[in-house]
Every structure is written in C-alpha cells, then in structure tokens.
Coordinates of C-alpha atoms and ligand atoms in Angstrom, one line a residue:
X1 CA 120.6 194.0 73.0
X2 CA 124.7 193.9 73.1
X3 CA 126.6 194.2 69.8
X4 CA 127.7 190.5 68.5
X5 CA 131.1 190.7 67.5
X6 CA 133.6 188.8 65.8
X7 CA 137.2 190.2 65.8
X8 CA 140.2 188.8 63.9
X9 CA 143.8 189.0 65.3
X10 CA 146.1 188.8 62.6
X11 CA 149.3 189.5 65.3
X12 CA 152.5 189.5 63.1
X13 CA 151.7 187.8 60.1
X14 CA 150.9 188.7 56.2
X15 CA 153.3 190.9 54.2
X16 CA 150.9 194.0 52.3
X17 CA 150.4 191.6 49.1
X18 CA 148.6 188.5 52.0
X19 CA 146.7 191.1 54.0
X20 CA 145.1 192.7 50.9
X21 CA 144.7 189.4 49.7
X22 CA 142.9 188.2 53.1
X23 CA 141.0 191.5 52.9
X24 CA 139.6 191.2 49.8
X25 CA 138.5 187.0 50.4
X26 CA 136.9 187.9 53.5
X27 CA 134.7 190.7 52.0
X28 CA 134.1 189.2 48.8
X29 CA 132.4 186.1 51.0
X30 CA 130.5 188.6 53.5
X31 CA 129.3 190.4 50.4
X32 CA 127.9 187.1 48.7
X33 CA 127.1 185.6 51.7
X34 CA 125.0 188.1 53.7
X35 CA 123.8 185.9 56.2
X36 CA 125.7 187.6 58.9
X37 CA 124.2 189.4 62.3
X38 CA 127.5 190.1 63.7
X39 CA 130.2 193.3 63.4
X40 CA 133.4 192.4 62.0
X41 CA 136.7 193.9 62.9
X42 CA 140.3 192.8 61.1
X43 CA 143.1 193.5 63.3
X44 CA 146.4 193.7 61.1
X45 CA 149.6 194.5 61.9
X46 CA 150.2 198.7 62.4
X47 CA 151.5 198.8 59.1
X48 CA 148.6 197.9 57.2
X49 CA 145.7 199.5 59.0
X50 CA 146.0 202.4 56.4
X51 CA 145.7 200.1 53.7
X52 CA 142.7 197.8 55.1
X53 CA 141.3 200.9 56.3
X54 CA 140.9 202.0 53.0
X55 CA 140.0 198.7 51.6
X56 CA 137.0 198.4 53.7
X57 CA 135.8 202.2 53.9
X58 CA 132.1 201.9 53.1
X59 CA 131.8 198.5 54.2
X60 CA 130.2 196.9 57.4
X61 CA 133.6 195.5 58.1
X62 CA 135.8 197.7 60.6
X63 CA 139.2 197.9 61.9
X64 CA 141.3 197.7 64.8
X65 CA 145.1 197.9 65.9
X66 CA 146.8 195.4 68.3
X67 CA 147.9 197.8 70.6
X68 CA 148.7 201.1 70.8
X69 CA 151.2 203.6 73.0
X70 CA 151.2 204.4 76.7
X71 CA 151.9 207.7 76.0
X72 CA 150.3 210.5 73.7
X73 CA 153.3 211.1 71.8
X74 CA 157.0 212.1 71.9
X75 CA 160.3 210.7 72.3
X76 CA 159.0 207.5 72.1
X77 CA 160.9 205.9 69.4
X78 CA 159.1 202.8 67.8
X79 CA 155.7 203.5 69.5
X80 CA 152.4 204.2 67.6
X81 CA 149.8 206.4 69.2
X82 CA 145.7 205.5 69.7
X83 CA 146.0 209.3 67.5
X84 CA 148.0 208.4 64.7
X85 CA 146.0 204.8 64.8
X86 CA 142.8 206.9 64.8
X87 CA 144.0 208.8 61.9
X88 CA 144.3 206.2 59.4
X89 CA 141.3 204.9 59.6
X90 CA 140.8 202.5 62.3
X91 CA 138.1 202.2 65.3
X92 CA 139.1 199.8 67.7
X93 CA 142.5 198.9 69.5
X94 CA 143.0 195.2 71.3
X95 CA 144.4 196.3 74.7
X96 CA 146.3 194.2 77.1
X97 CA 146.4 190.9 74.7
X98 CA 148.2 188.1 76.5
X99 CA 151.7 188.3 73.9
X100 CA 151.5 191.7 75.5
X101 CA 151.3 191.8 78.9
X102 CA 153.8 188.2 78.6
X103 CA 156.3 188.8 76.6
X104 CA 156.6 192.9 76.7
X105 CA 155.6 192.4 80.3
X106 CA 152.5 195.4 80.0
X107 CA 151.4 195.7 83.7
X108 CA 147.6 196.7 84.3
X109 CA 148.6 200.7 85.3
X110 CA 150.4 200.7 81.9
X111 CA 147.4 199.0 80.1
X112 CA 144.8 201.5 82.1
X113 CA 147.1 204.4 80.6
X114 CA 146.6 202.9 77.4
X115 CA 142.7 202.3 77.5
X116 CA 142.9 206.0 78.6
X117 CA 144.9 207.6 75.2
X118 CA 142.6 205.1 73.2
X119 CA 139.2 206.3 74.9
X120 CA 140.2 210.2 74.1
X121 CA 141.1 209.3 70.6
X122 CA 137.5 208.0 70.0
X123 CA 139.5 204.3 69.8
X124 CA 137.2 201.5 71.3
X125 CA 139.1 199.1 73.4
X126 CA 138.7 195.5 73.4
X127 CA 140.5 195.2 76.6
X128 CA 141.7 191.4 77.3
X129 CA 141.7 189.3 80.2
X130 CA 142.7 186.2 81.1
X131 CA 144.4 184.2 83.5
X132 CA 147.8 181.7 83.0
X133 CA 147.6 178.1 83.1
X134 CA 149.4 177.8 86.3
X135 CA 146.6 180.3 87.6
X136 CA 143.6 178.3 86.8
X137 CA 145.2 175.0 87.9
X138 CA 145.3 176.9 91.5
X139 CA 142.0 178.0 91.1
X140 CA 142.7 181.7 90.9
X141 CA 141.6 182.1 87.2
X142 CA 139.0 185.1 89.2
X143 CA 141.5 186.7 90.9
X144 CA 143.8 187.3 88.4
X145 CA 140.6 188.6 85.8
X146 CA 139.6 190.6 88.8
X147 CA 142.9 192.5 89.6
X148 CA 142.9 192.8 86.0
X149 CA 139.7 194.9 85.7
X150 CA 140.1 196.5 88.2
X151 CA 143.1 197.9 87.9
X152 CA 143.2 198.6 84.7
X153 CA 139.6 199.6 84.0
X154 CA 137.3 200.1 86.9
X155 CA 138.4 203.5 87.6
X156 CA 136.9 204.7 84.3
X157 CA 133.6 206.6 84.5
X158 CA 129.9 205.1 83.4
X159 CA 130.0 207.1 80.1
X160 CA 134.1 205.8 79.5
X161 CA 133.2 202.5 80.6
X162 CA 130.4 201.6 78.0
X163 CA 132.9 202.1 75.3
X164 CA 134.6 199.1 76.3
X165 CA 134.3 195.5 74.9
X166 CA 136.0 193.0 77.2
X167 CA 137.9 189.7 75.7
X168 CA 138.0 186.6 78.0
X169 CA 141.0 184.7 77.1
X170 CA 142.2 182.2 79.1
X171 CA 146.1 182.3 78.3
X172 CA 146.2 178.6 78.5
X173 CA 143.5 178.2 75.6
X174 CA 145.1 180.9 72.9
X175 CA 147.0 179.3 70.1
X176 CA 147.6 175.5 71.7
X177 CA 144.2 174.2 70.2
X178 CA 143.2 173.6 74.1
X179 CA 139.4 175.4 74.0
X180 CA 137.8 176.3 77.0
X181 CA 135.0 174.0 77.4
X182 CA 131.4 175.7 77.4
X183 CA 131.0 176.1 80.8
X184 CA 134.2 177.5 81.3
X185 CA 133.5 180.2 79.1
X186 CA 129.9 180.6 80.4
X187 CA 131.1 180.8 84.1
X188 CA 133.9 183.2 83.0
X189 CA 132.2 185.7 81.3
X190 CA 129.2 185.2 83.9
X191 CA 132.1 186.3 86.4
X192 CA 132.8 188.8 84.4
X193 CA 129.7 190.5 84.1
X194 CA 128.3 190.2 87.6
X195 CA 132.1 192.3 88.6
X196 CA 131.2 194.6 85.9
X197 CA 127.2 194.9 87.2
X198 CA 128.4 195.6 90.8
X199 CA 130.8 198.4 89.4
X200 CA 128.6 199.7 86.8
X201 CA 125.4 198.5 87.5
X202 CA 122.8 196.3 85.3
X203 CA 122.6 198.2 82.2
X204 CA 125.8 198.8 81.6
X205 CA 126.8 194.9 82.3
X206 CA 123.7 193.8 80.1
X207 CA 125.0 195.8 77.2
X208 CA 128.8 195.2 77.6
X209 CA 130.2 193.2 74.6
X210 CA 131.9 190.0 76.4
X211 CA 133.7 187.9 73.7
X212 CA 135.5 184.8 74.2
X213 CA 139.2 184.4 72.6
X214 CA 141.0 181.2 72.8
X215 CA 141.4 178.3 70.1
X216 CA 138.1 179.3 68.9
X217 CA 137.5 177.6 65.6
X218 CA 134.5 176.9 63.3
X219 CA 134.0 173.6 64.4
X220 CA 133.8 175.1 68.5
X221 CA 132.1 179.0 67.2
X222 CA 129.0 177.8 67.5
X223 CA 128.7 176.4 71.0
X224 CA 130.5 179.0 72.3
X225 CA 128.4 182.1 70.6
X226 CA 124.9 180.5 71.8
X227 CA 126.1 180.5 75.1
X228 CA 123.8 183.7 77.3
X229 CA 127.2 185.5 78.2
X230 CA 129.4 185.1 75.2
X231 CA 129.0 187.9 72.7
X232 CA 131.4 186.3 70.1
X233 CA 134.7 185.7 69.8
X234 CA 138.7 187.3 69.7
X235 CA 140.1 185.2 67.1
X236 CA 144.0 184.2 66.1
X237 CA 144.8 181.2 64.0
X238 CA 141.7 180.9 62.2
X239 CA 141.5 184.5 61.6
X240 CA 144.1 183.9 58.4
X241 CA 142.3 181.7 57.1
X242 CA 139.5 183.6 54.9
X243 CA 136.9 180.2 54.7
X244 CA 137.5 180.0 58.6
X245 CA 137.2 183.1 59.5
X246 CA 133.9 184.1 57.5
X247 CA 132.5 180.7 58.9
X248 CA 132.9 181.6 62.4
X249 CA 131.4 185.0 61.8
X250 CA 128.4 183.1 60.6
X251 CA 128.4 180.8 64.0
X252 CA 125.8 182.8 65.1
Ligands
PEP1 C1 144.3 185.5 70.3 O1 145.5 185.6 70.0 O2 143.6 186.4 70.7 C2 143.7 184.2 70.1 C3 142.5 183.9 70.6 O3 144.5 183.3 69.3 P1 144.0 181.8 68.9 O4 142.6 182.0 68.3 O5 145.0 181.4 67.8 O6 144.0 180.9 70.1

C-alpha cells in the first residue's frame, strides 16, 4: 500500500507572523478533526522551515523546502543546500517545480544533481513533472514527462529510487483554475507508472507515491484522490487557505 499524501506549496507568500498563523490553523483543525489517512507536508518559503519545523516537531504533520542547491556548498552566494535544509528540521524538498525549471530555466541534468545532494542528505524528493500547454496541444505531454524522468531520475539505483515521490503537474493546469480532467490525470500518472515499472520493476512502481498538482481544490480533491493512480495531491493556491487546505487533506 503507497503512502497517501497531501503536500502544500506555499511558493513566496506569508511573512513569519502569516506562516505561523497558517501553521497553527492547519494543526489546530487536523488535531480536532482526526479523520485524516493521509501524510501532510507544508512547504514554506526557506526562511521559515526552522520555524514550522519547530512548530510541528512531534506532530504527524512534516516539512518540506521548495528547492534546494545544485551544489553541496561553497561559493554559491544565495543558494541553500539539501544540508543546511536537512538541518533545520525538514524532510522533504519539491524538486524541479514548473516556476523552476520556467522561469530560473533548471534543466533536467541540473535537477538530477539536485535529487542527488537531496537523496545524500536523507531529503525525500517530490520530483515534478509536467508538460507545457503548447506540449499537450501537440500531443507530446509523454514525451516531455518521459525526457523528464529519465533524465533526471532514471539513472538512480532501486534503493535511491524508492525514496522518490513523483508530482504530475501539467504546467497548463497550476494556478489558472484549468484542472486536469479525471482521465487526464488517471492516464498521466498511469503513464507514469508503467515508465517507472519498466525501469524499476512492479514493486517499486506499485509503491511509488504519484500525486497530482494542478488547480486542485476541495471541490475537485475528491475525484482526483479516488482515482487507482493518484496518490494525492501537490497543492498551491488552496494550500493558504487553512479551511481549504485541511479539506482537501480529508478528500480521501
Ligand atoms: C503548484 O504550484 O504546485 C500548484 C499545483 O499550484 P496550484 O494548486 O495553485 O495550481
């Protein structure tokens, strides 16, 4: 049985007073609430995943950073390394979001060094792929999740590989309210897994956390969790939002 997983991106946003705020809504409802079977992982910005860290030691809830360095350390002015991200307190890194690899154009060797310094820091990835709008209009949305994987993470070994928790997110669908229907998703991360299965083999495919990231919402989580290949969700906008965000975790 794979690990269910809900995972909230909170990219730039919330000065320390909003993401303590959001920290403490969000726990206070799991807490109260119980009625969850999935992990929960809070992504805030670097300079807060001491804080958060903190907040939630103890707690089923875990944290991740949005990215992390291509190198292990050095003159790198700026950077922050899977290390130092390790060291206060966090679990996971997101790897090879879409902001990333568009707008601070991260190609897939760059994002395989990364997976790399995250994997030796005990960091779990949750490695994103996902194609452009122009890409799936062309019908070459698995191509470009192909390339992706495999050059950035098919070079990794069995034991390396199992640590890894992939996010489908079609670029298209993340922050534009345009959801990718069901069978989108379903054939996606089908896609996804069969590449992974003929790499890896069946047990490593059947216990590889596949979530889906994308305008997800409360209204959409359910759908989209009950479907056989989604393993829950990456999630933006609605991640902010404490009510949201705990809702979706219950989508299950
Ligand atoms: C994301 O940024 O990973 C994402 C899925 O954003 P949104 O939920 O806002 O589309």
């Amino acid at each position: 049985m794979r690990d269910k997983i809900v995972a909230g991106n909170w990219k730039m946003n919330c000065n320390r007073e909003e993401a303590l705020s959001l920290v403490t809504e969000i726990s206070g409802m799991l807490q109260d609430e119980k009625n969850n079977s999935a992990t929960v992982i809070l992504a805030p910005p670097f300079v807060h995943i001491g804080a958060i860290s903190h907040f939630v030691n103890g707690s089923p809830v875990k944290v991740a950073a949005q990215n992390c360095a291509s190198e292990a350390s050095g003159a790198y002015t700026g950077e922050v390394s899977a290390a130092m991200i390790k060291s206060v307190g966090a679990d996971f890194v997101i790897i090879g979001h879409s902001e990333r690899r568009n707008y601070f154009l991260e190609s897939n060797a760059t994002l395989a060094k990364k997976t790399e310094l995250a994997l030796m820091a005990h960091l779990k990835p949750i490695f994103c792929v996902g194609e452009l709008l122009p890409e799936r209009e062309a019908a070459m949305h698995e191509v470009t999740v192909k390339k992706q994987l495999e050059e950035s993470l098919f070079h990794l070994s069995d034991e390396k590989f199992s640590e890894i928790i992939i996010a489908y997110e079609p670029v298209w669908a993340i922050g534009t309210g345009k959801t990718a229907t069901p069978a989108q998703a379903q054939e996606m991360h089908l896609f996804i897994r069969n590449l992974i299965a003929s790499k890896y083999g069946n047990a490593i495919a059947d216990a590889t956390s596949i979530l889906y990231g994308g305008s997800c919402n409360e209204l959409n989580a359910q759908e989209l969790f009950a479907l056989p290949d989604v393993d829950g969700g990456l999630i933006g906008g609605a991640s902010l939002k404490s009510r949201s965000f705990v809702n979706i975790i219950k989508s299950f």
